[in-house]
Amino acid sequence: MAPRARKVRFRRFAWRSALGLAVIAIGAFCLYAYYLDRTVTQQFQGRRWTLPAQVYAAPLELYVGAPLPMSELVAELARLQYRAAPKLDRPGTYHRQDDRIDVALRATRFADEVRAAQVLTIVAGAHSIEALRDAAGQDIPILRLDPLLIGSIFPTHGEDRIVVTPAEVPVLLPEALKAVEDRKFDSHHGVDPEAVVRAMWVDLRSHQIAQGGSTLTQQLVKSYFLNSRQTMGRKVREALMAFALEAHFTKSDLMNAYINEIYLGQDGDRAVHGFGLASQFYFGKPLAEVDLSELSLLVALVRGPSFYDPRHHPERALARRNLVLKLMADLKVITPQDAANAASRPLGVTSRAAGAYYPSYLDFVRRTLRRDYPESDLTQEGLKIYTSLEPRAQDDAEQTLDRELARLEKSRAATSASLDGAVVITSPVSGDVIAIVGGRRIGYSGFNRALDAARPMGSVVKPFVYLTALETHRYNPASIVQDAPVDIRMSNGTHWRPLNFTRRTYGPVPLVCALAESLNQATVAVGMDIGVTHVAQTLQRFGLERAPAQVPALLLGAVNATPLEVAQLYTGLANGGYRMPLRAVRTVLSASGQPLKAFPLELTPIAQPDVVFEVDQMMQQVIERGTGRAARTILPRDVVVVGKSGTTQDLRDSWFAGFSGSHLAVVWVGYDDNRPTGFTGSAAALAIWSRVLASLGTTSWSAAMPDPLTEVAIDYWSGLQIEGTCANADTVRIAVPVSTQLAKKPGCIAAAAPSLSERLAERVRAIIHQ
Amino acid sequence: MMIRIALLFLFASLAACRSLLSPERPPQPAPEPASSATPAGAAPPAVSTPPTPTRQYRLGSAATALVAQAHSRAAAGDYPAATATLERALRIEPENPLAWIELGRVQLASGNSAQADHMGHKALGLASGDPNAQAAAWRLIADSLRVRGRNEEASSATAHADLLVPH
């Protein structure tokens, strides 16, 4: 064969091969494109963002007579990010004039209904709400403010977002995004070749892939489908996918997806995605309510949420925000005047990130729901969780705990701030948990002492010893018990010889005095008489889940309980002998607003109301003259509260637990490593407890005395009944069963009934004076 | 005759004085046949005349509005929403037995008769001095017992109610 012919044949072969290869390559490319197209379309068609559950606080109830002064009303509106405005131009604003406040309420979803936006007029005085009217001036009997969004349950290292519909997006936002990120968004097919060439030129010159040049669609693809590695292959894929998306979906669809998808900030483990959450995260309000300067800041963040983080780099954020405003003005999206006005405004971000406020409480919410829902449902299904948290009570309790612990440390010249504590506040009548403080570091989601610090109860157990004694009907609050040295031989041959805290012995005292003075020896005498087993059973009846060790030391609180468990135990005492499960969660709704689960109020009778009343009244003396009397200097004079202090061995734990008519609070103070604190329950926990209760504006404990009881006056230290006037008597009034016979205190002068002539003379005088 | 008139006058004056001078004491509420946490029905009614009321519970306007809303929700069969609404009323007036009775009624309607029973007893404990509220609590207890087939105890609870406020 001639070399020429061979050459020709080779050339033909090469052409054919090349053609074949090209056909194969094109085919493969088409297949790949088809595959990408299918993938993108399918995934995007059925797109569902993983939606962490959103958690809401209890809404504030407004009605005539509600104990809500104007100052607190304004504080609550501020908490809900309502803004004072000269006129009510849109939801989320209010206008105050003296004792009257007009509020443009936002549309809100409650656990049980959806409320449309409406205008409300409230007249509030120094103590309470005096009138409530709608826009037409009609009186409204009752209305709730919006429930505060207190956080969300997002997966670890996971995305958090609040999805918004196009109707909830300010009209300027898409315009601003186009102006800054993608001017040809409305006309391109997913890729802007001009921008790509420009970006490649910059990349070539800088020898790296730096310039974005991405359209909004490409950014959406990158965030939604791809990882963040920047390679050439990935760039091609991104462009193909963007092209595919554009072919199948409308521009407005893609814009809304972008607004919900894009990453806009970081809060610890939590990645803030979408403008809906970003608006809450930076400004604490819904996206629909952001003004031009706030909107521009959010748009500014798209390019680098951490680089332009307004909380950490306010100068950079401000410069970038103003650049966004300038670009918008240049493109005539807004007027130069509006741009200048907005540019003159401060950044306006809230000091704390919304949703990170109450980690201790959210911890309890999460644990409650884990019993009913798998973790994935909580972090992905967009549940709405309505809780009993009262933000004001929670804020006050957090601050009180930290302030008082600091004061206590100062008083002992302790060097490090490691003395810690926990506070649980509930509403005893409903079982609602309204505040949980798991430690003194506010907003820190570490060790939750309120839920996890199981410590010896100490003397806060004593009311249950006395309740068990009263239930035998062999004791009444005036029964005399011996406070005498105790010596109990244990099964292992050792002896248990508990002493009183004062190391003194008091002899015969009435039960009320033994409890109020927290006498250990008298309590052990009573407890050993009625049996440790019965006391253990009482504790379990009142809600202690672990079976306590049935040893004599149980009578003095050798049983571990967390502050939350103590609150559960005391609920039965605060509630006339009914147990109620403590609950943080009231209702769970699905993403579409369907009720999924409710936690209704439940009552279980666990003790006779009369016996519980006797114990409560004895505990009143703890505050009036016993170990809790320091509370009287802090609480308003006329507010009746009951409670019990607790101190454990070597002053390791300081407890106080008790309640008023409307609140139950438990405070624990101690060190995490169980070192002695140097404080009794009366010294540390009581100081916090009484301040917490005082700040709540609580009401008196005023249970009606059950019929089988009658009130008598006795001498506090001797237990002798007092009739008339006695010298040297410390009179307390206590409830005892009607048939109770008490020894009378000698030497008292009976209060003589006035004679007929005296009464007649008095009556005549009264008539004359009329 | 004059003596008689004088005597009559003296008598009348004394009677007037007596009524003027006797110290005013609120009538004691009748002792409850059974204390409020004991199961109803064990003890027969121990009083024979309706007691004089010393107080009369009423719901405030906020709670009244909520009760009305709860009634319409319960009528529509939405018991969870009715319960949630009544819990709002209860948070406003926790010591009002009428709020507990309303909640108990919804519990009963939704098939939770044991809770209705407990709420009836809870209301009874709060209602001392108000025979109307006490009777309403006993009737709730009676109904909750009857639903569970405890007819004898139910009749006894009804008897308590009838004694307080004749039906």
PDB file of N, CA and C in Angstrom, chain A residues 61 63 112-113 141-142 144 429-430 432 575 578 580 583 586 600-605 607-609 704 707-708 756 759-760 763, chain B residues 17 20-22 30 32 35-38 61-62 65-66 69 73 83 85 87-88 90-92 94 100 115 118-119 121-122 128:
ATOM      1  N   GLU A  61     -52.025  37.955  78.643  1.00  0.00           N
ATOM      2  CA  GLU A  61     -53.476  38.164  78.572  1.00  0.00           C
ATOM      3  C   GLU A  61     -53.810  39.596  78.974  1.00  0.00           C
ATOM      4  N   TYR A  63     -56.926  42.128  79.883  1.00  0.00           N
ATOM      5  CA  TYR A  63     -58.342  42.274  80.222  1.00  0.00           C
ATOM      6  C   TYR A  63     -58.442  43.342  81.298  1.00  0.00           C
ATOM      7  N   ASP A 112     -54.580  27.960  69.579  1.00  0.00           N
ATOM      8  CA  ASP A 112     -55.959  27.559  69.296  1.00  0.00           C
ATOM      9  C   ASP A 112     -56.667  28.388  68.237  1.00  0.00           C
ATOM     10  N   GLU A 113     -56.036  29.443  67.744  1.00  0.00           N
ATOM     11  CA  GLU A 113     -56.711  30.231  66.718  1.00  0.00           C
ATOM     12  C   GLU A 113     -55.718  31.159  66.026  1.00  0.00           C
ATOM     13  N   PRO A 141     -63.610  42.116  75.964  1.00  0.00           N
ATOM     14  CA  PRO A 141     -63.460  41.503  77.293  1.00  0.00           C
ATOM     15  C   PRO A 141     -62.051  40.968  77.553  1.00  0.00           C
ATOM     16  N   ILE A 142     -61.456  40.363  76.551  1.00  0.00           N
ATOM     17  CA  ILE A 142     -60.131  39.762  76.758  1.00  0.00           C
ATOM     18  C   ILE A 142     -59.428  39.586  75.430  1.00  0.00           C
ATOM     19  N   ARG A 144     -55.244  38.532  73.718  1.00  0.00           N
ATOM     20  CA  ARG A 144     -53.849  38.165  73.988  1.00  0.00           C
ATOM     21  C   ARG A 144     -52.893  38.980  73.126  1.00  0.00           C
ATOM     22  N   VAL A 429     -51.481  26.503  90.415  1.00  0.00           N
ATOM     23  CA  VAL A 429     -52.868  26.134  90.149  1.00  0.00           C
ATOM     24  C   VAL A 429     -53.021  25.411  88.812  1.00  0.00           C
ATOM     25  N   SER A 430     -52.108  25.664  87.888  1.00  0.00           N
ATOM     26  CA  SER A 430     -52.228  25.035  86.578  1.00  0.00           C
ATOM     27  C   SER A 430     -51.100  24.053  86.294  1.00  0.00           C
ATOM     28  N   ASP A 432     -48.268  25.018  85.317  1.00  0.00           N
ATOM     29  CA  ASP A 432     -47.430  25.640  84.287  1.00  0.00           C
ATOM     30  C   ASP A 432     -46.056  25.974  84.857  1.00  0.00           C
ATOM     31  N   ASN A 575     -51.446  23.151  96.193  1.00  0.00           N
ATOM     32  CA  ASN A 575     -52.659  22.959  95.410  1.00  0.00           C
ATOM     33  C   ASN A 575     -53.726  22.177  96.159  1.00  0.00           C
ATOM     34  N   TYR A 578     -53.733  18.207  95.563  1.00  0.00           N
ATOM     35  CA  TYR A 578     -53.836  17.636  94.217  1.00  0.00           C
ATOM     36  C   TYR A 578     -52.481  17.683  93.543  1.00  0.00           C
ATOM     37  N   MET A 580     -50.300  17.726  90.128  1.00  0.00           N
ATOM     38  CA  MET A 580     -50.440  18.100  88.714  1.00  0.00           C
ATOM     39  C   MET A 580     -49.097  17.925  88.076  1.00  0.00           C
ATOM     40  N   ARG A 583     -45.764  21.232  83.629  1.00  0.00           N
ATOM     41  CA  ARG A 583     -45.703  21.208  82.165  1.00  0.00           C
ATOM     42  C   ARG A 583     -45.160  22.516  81.628  1.00  0.00           C
ATOM     43  N   ARG A 586     -47.745  23.475  76.274  1.00  0.00           N
ATOM     44  CA  ARG A 586     -49.205  23.416  76.315  1.00  0.00           C
ATOM     45  C   ARG A 586     -49.747  22.722  75.075  1.00  0.00           C
ATOM     46  N   PRO A 600     -53.060  18.916  78.495  1.00  0.00           N
ATOM     47  CA  PRO A 600     -54.034  19.626  79.316  1.00  0.00           C
ATOM     48  C   PRO A 600     -53.730  19.465  80.806  1.00  0.00           C
ATOM     49  N   LEU A 601     -54.339  20.350  81.562  1.00  0.00           N
ATOM     50  CA  LEU A 601     -54.216  20.315  83.011  1.00  0.00           C
ATOM     51  C   LEU A 601     -54.809  18.997  83.535  1.00  0.00           C
ATOM     52  N   GLU A 602     -54.085  18.354  84.420  1.00  0.00           N
ATOM     53  CA  GLU A 602     -54.586  17.101  84.992  1.00  0.00           C
ATOM     54  C   GLU A 602     -54.426  17.115  86.501  1.00  0.00           C
ATOM     55  N   LEU A 603     -55.455  16.693  87.191  1.00  0.00           N
ATOM     56  CA  LEU A 603     -55.435  16.663  88.656  1.00  0.00           C
ATOM     57  C   LEU A 603     -55.456  15.235  89.155  1.00  0.00           C
ATOM     58  N   THR A 604     -54.678  14.951  90.173  1.00  0.00           N
ATOM     59  CA  THR A 604     -54.778  13.668  90.862  1.00  0.00           C
ATOM     60  C   THR A 604     -54.832  13.952  92.359  1.00  0.00           C
ATOM     61  N   PRO A 605     -55.910  13.548  93.035  1.00  0.00           N
ATOM     62  CA  PRO A 605     -55.944  13.786  94.484  1.00  0.00           C
ATOM     63  C   PRO A 605     -54.930  12.887  95.185  1.00  0.00           C
ATOM     64  N   ALA A 607     -53.766  13.855  98.668  1.00  0.00           N
ATOM     65  CA  ALA A 607     -53.831  14.035 100.124  1.00  0.00           C
ATOM     66  C   ALA A 607     -55.103  14.793 100.464  1.00  0.00           C
ATOM     67  N   GLN A 608     -55.573  14.603 101.701  1.00  0.00           N
ATOM     68  CA  GLN A 608     -56.774  15.302 102.138  1.00  0.00           C
ATOM     69  C   GLN A 608     -56.501  16.801 102.191  1.00  0.00           C
ATOM     70  N   PRO A 609     -57.413  17.622 101.650  1.00  0.00           N
ATOM     71  CA  PRO A 609     -57.194  19.070 101.654  1.00  0.00           C
ATOM     72  C   PRO A 609     -56.992  19.642 103.059  1.00  0.00           C
ATOM     73  N   ALA A 704     -58.942  28.692 101.325  1.00  0.00           N
ATOM     74  CA  ALA A 704     -60.055  28.672 102.274  1.00  0.00           C
ATOM     75  C   ALA A 704     -59.861  27.506 103.239  1.00  0.00           C
ATOM     76  N   ASP A 707     -63.643  22.690 105.968  1.00  0.00           N
ATOM     77  CA  ASP A 707     -64.610  22.627 107.061  1.00  0.00           C
ATOM     78  C   ASP A 707     -64.213  21.770 108.268  1.00  0.00           C
ATOM     79  N   PRO A 708     -63.500  20.672 108.088  1.00  0.00           N
ATOM     80  CA  PRO A 708     -63.207  19.885 109.304  1.00  0.00           C
ATOM     81  C   PRO A 708     -62.214  20.569 110.245  1.00  0.00           C
ATOM     82  N   LEU A 756     -74.549  44.095 129.209  1.00  0.00           N
ATOM     83  CA  LEU A 756     -75.677  44.622 128.444  1.00  0.00           C
ATOM     84  C   LEU A 756     -75.692  46.148 128.489  1.00  0.00           C
ATOM     85  N   ARG A 759     -73.047  47.628 126.231  1.00  0.00           N
ATOM     86  CA  ARG A 759     -73.386  47.525 124.811  1.00  0.00           C
ATOM     87  C   ARG A 759     -74.475  48.525 124.434  1.00  0.00           C
ATOM     88  N   LEU A 760     -75.465  48.704 125.393  1.00  0.00           N
ATOM     89  CA  LEU A 760     -76.562  49.613 125.147  1.00  0.00           C
ATOM     90  C   LEU A 760     -76.021  51.046 125.040  1.00  0.00           C
ATOM     91  N   ARG A 763     -74.281  51.537 121.781  1.00  0.00           N
ATOM     92  CA  ARG A 763     -75.236  51.636 120.676  1.00  0.00           C
ATOM     93  C   ARG A 763     -75.857  53.041 120.625  1.00  0.00           C
TER      94      ARG A 763
ATOM     95  N   CYS B  17     -83.863  45.710 121.120  1.00  0.00           N
ATOM     96  CA  CYS B  17     -82.492  45.806 121.617  1.00  0.00           C
ATOM     97  C   CYS B  17     -81.717  44.542 121.301  1.00  0.00           C
ATOM     98  N   LEU B  20     -80.757  44.370 117.872  1.00  0.00           N
ATOM     99  CA  LEU B  20     -79.746  45.386 117.561  1.00  0.00           C
ATOM    100  C   LEU B  20     -78.377  44.994 118.092  1.00  0.00           C
ATOM    101  N   LEU B  21     -78.411  44.413 119.277  1.00  0.00           N
ATOM    102  CA  LEU B  21     -77.148  44.246 119.987  1.00  0.00           C
ATOM    103  C   LEU B  21     -76.448  42.920 119.742  1.00  0.00           C
ATOM    104  N   SER B  22     -77.194  41.969 119.259  1.00  0.00           N
ATOM    105  CA  SER B  22     -76.515  40.677 119.074  1.00  0.00           C
ATOM    106  C   SER B  22     -75.402  40.856 118.037  1.00  0.00           C
ATOM    107  N   ALA B  30     -72.963  25.043 106.090  1.00  0.00           N
ATOM    108  CA  ALA B  30     -73.267  23.707 106.601  1.00  0.00           C
ATOM    109  C   ALA B  30     -72.045  22.821 106.468  1.00  0.00           C
ATOM    110  N   GLU B  32     -69.753  19.982 105.445  1.00  0.00           N
ATOM    111  CA  GLU B  32     -69.821  19.077 104.304  1.00  0.00           C
ATOM    112  C   GLU B  32     -69.968  17.650 104.792  1.00  0.00           C
ATOM    113  N   SER B  35     -65.564  15.311 103.120  1.00  0.00           N
ATOM    114  CA  SER B  35     -64.577  16.320 102.794  1.00  0.00           C
ATOM    115  C   SER B  35     -64.262  16.213 101.314  1.00  0.00           C
ATOM    116  N   SER B  36     -63.735  17.294 100.777  1.00  0.00           N
ATOM    117  CA  SER B  36     -63.784  17.421  99.330  1.00  0.00           C
ATOM    118  C   SER B  36     -62.938  16.438  98.538  1.00  0.00           C
ATOM    119  N   ALA B  37     -61.974  15.789  99.162  1.00  0.00           N
ATOM    120  CA  ALA B  37     -61.191  14.856  98.342  1.00  0.00           C
ATOM    121  C   ALA B  37     -61.631  13.405  98.519  1.00  0.00           C
ATOM    122  N   THR B  38     -62.587  13.173  99.421  1.00  0.00           N
ATOM    123  CA  THR B  38     -63.038  11.788  99.580  1.00  0.00           C
ATOM    124  C   THR B  38     -64.016  11.464  98.475  1.00  0.00           C
ATOM    125  N   SER B  61     -65.737  39.452  83.742  1.00  0.00           N
ATOM    126  CA  SER B  61     -66.138  39.572  82.336  1.00  0.00           C
ATOM    127  C   SER B  61     -65.154  38.863  81.401  1.00  0.00           C
ATOM    128  N   ALA B  62     -63.856  38.892  81.748  1.00  0.00           N
ATOM    129  CA  ALA B  62     -62.876  38.210  80.894  1.00  0.00           C
ATOM    130  C   ALA B  62     -63.137  36.704  80.891  1.00  0.00           C
ATOM    131  N   ALA B  65     -66.330  35.733  79.074  1.00  0.00           N
ATOM    132  CA  ALA B  65     -66.168  35.705  77.610  1.00  0.00           C
ATOM    133  C   ALA B  65     -65.474  34.417  77.172  1.00  0.00           C
ATOM    134  N   LEU B  66     -64.487  33.998  77.951  1.00  0.00           N
ATOM    135  CA  LEU B  66     -63.761  32.775  77.597  1.00  0.00           C
ATOM    136  C   LEU B  66     -64.658  31.543  77.748  1.00  0.00           C
ATOM    137  N   GLN B  69     -66.858  31.328  74.811  1.00  0.00           N
ATOM    138  CA  GLN B  69     -66.105  30.834  73.653  1.00  0.00           C
ATOM    139  C   GLN B  69     -65.880  29.320  73.773  1.00  0.00           C
ATOM    140  N   ARG B  73     -67.023  26.190  71.299  1.00  0.00           N
ATOM    141  CA  ARG B  73     -66.035  25.234  70.779  1.00  0.00           C
ATOM    142  C   ARG B  73     -66.405  23.803  71.169  1.00  0.00           C
ATOM    143  N   THR B  83     -60.972  23.142  76.046  1.00  0.00           N
ATOM    144  CA  THR B  83     -60.159  22.973  77.257  1.00  0.00           C
ATOM    145  C   THR B  83     -59.117  24.082  77.362  1.00  0.00           C
ATOM    146  N   THR B  85     -59.201  27.013  76.124  1.00  0.00           N
ATOM    147  CA  THR B  85     -59.855  28.291  76.413  1.00  0.00           C
ATOM    148  C   THR B  85     -60.217  28.386  77.900  1.00  0.00           C
ATOM    149  N   GLU B  87     -58.756  26.815  80.301  1.00  0.00           N
ATOM    150  CA  GLU B  87     -57.523  26.957  81.092  1.00  0.00           C
ATOM    151  C   GLU B  87     -57.096  28.423  81.153  1.00  0.00           C
ATOM    152  N   ARG B  88     -57.373  29.157  80.080  1.00  0.00           N
ATOM    153  CA  ARG B  88     -57.077  30.600  80.133  1.00  0.00           C
ATOM    154  C   ARG B  88     -57.930  31.259  81.215  1.00  0.00           C
ATOM    155  N   LEU B  90     -59.140  29.864  83.811  1.00  0.00           N
ATOM    156  CA  LEU B  90     -58.662  29.379  85.115  1.00  0.00           C
ATOM    157  C   LEU B  90     -57.399  30.113  85.557  1.00  0.00           C
ATOM    158  N   ARG B  91     -56.555  30.479  84.605  1.00  0.00           N
ATOM    159  CA  ARG B  91     -55.344  31.216  84.966  1.00  0.00           C
ATOM    160  C   ARG B  91     -55.699  32.601  85.488  1.00  0.00           C
ATOM    161  N   ILE B  92     -56.827  33.132  84.996  1.00  0.00           N
ATOM    162  CA  ILE B  92     -57.243  34.462  85.452  1.00  0.00           C
ATOM    163  C   ILE B  92     -57.951  34.364  86.804  1.00  0.00           C
ATOM    164  N   PRO B  94     -58.088  31.502  89.308  1.00  0.00           N
ATOM    165  CA  PRO B  94     -57.793  30.137  89.763  1.00  0.00           C
ATOM    166  C   PRO B  94     -58.568  29.717  91.003  1.00  0.00           C
ATOM    167  N   TRP B 100     -63.465  25.951  87.579  1.00  0.00           N
ATOM    168  CA  TRP B 100     -63.139  24.520  87.664  1.00  0.00           C
ATOM    169  C   TRP B 100     -64.314  23.657  87.207  1.00  0.00           C
ATOM    170  N   GLN B 115     -61.212  12.880  85.419  1.00  0.00           N
ATOM    171  CA  GLN B 115     -60.758  14.256  85.606  1.00  0.00           C
ATOM    172  C   GLN B 115     -61.928  15.157  86.000  1.00  0.00           C
ATOM    173  N   HIS B 118     -62.438  14.752  89.665  1.00  0.00           N
ATOM    174  CA  HIS B 118     -61.417  15.465  90.456  1.00  0.00           C
ATOM    175  C   HIS B 118     -61.670  16.971  90.435  1.00  0.00           C
ATOM    176  N   MET B 119     -62.042  17.485  89.263  1.00  0.00           N
ATOM    177  CA  MET B 119     -62.269  18.924  89.165  1.00  0.00           C
ATOM    178  C   MET B 119     -63.504  19.335  89.955  1.00  0.00           C
ATOM    179  N   HIS B 121     -64.437  17.920  92.740  1.00  0.00           N
ATOM    180  CA  HIS B 121     -63.998  17.967  94.134  1.00  0.00           C
ATOM    181  C   HIS B 121     -63.122  19.177  94.414  1.00  0.00           C
ATOM    182  N   LYS B 122     -62.284  19.504  93.441  1.00  0.00           N
ATOM    183  CA  LYS B 122     -61.437  20.696  93.585  1.00  0.00           C
ATOM    184  C   LYS B 122     -62.334  21.930  93.744  1.00  0.00           C
ATOM    185  N   SER B 128     -66.750  26.832  99.479  1.00  0.00           N
ATOM    186  CA  SER B 128     -67.439  26.882 100.768  1.00  0.00           C
ATOM    187  C   SER B 128     -68.114  28.241 100.951  1.00  0.00           C
TER     188      SER B 128
END
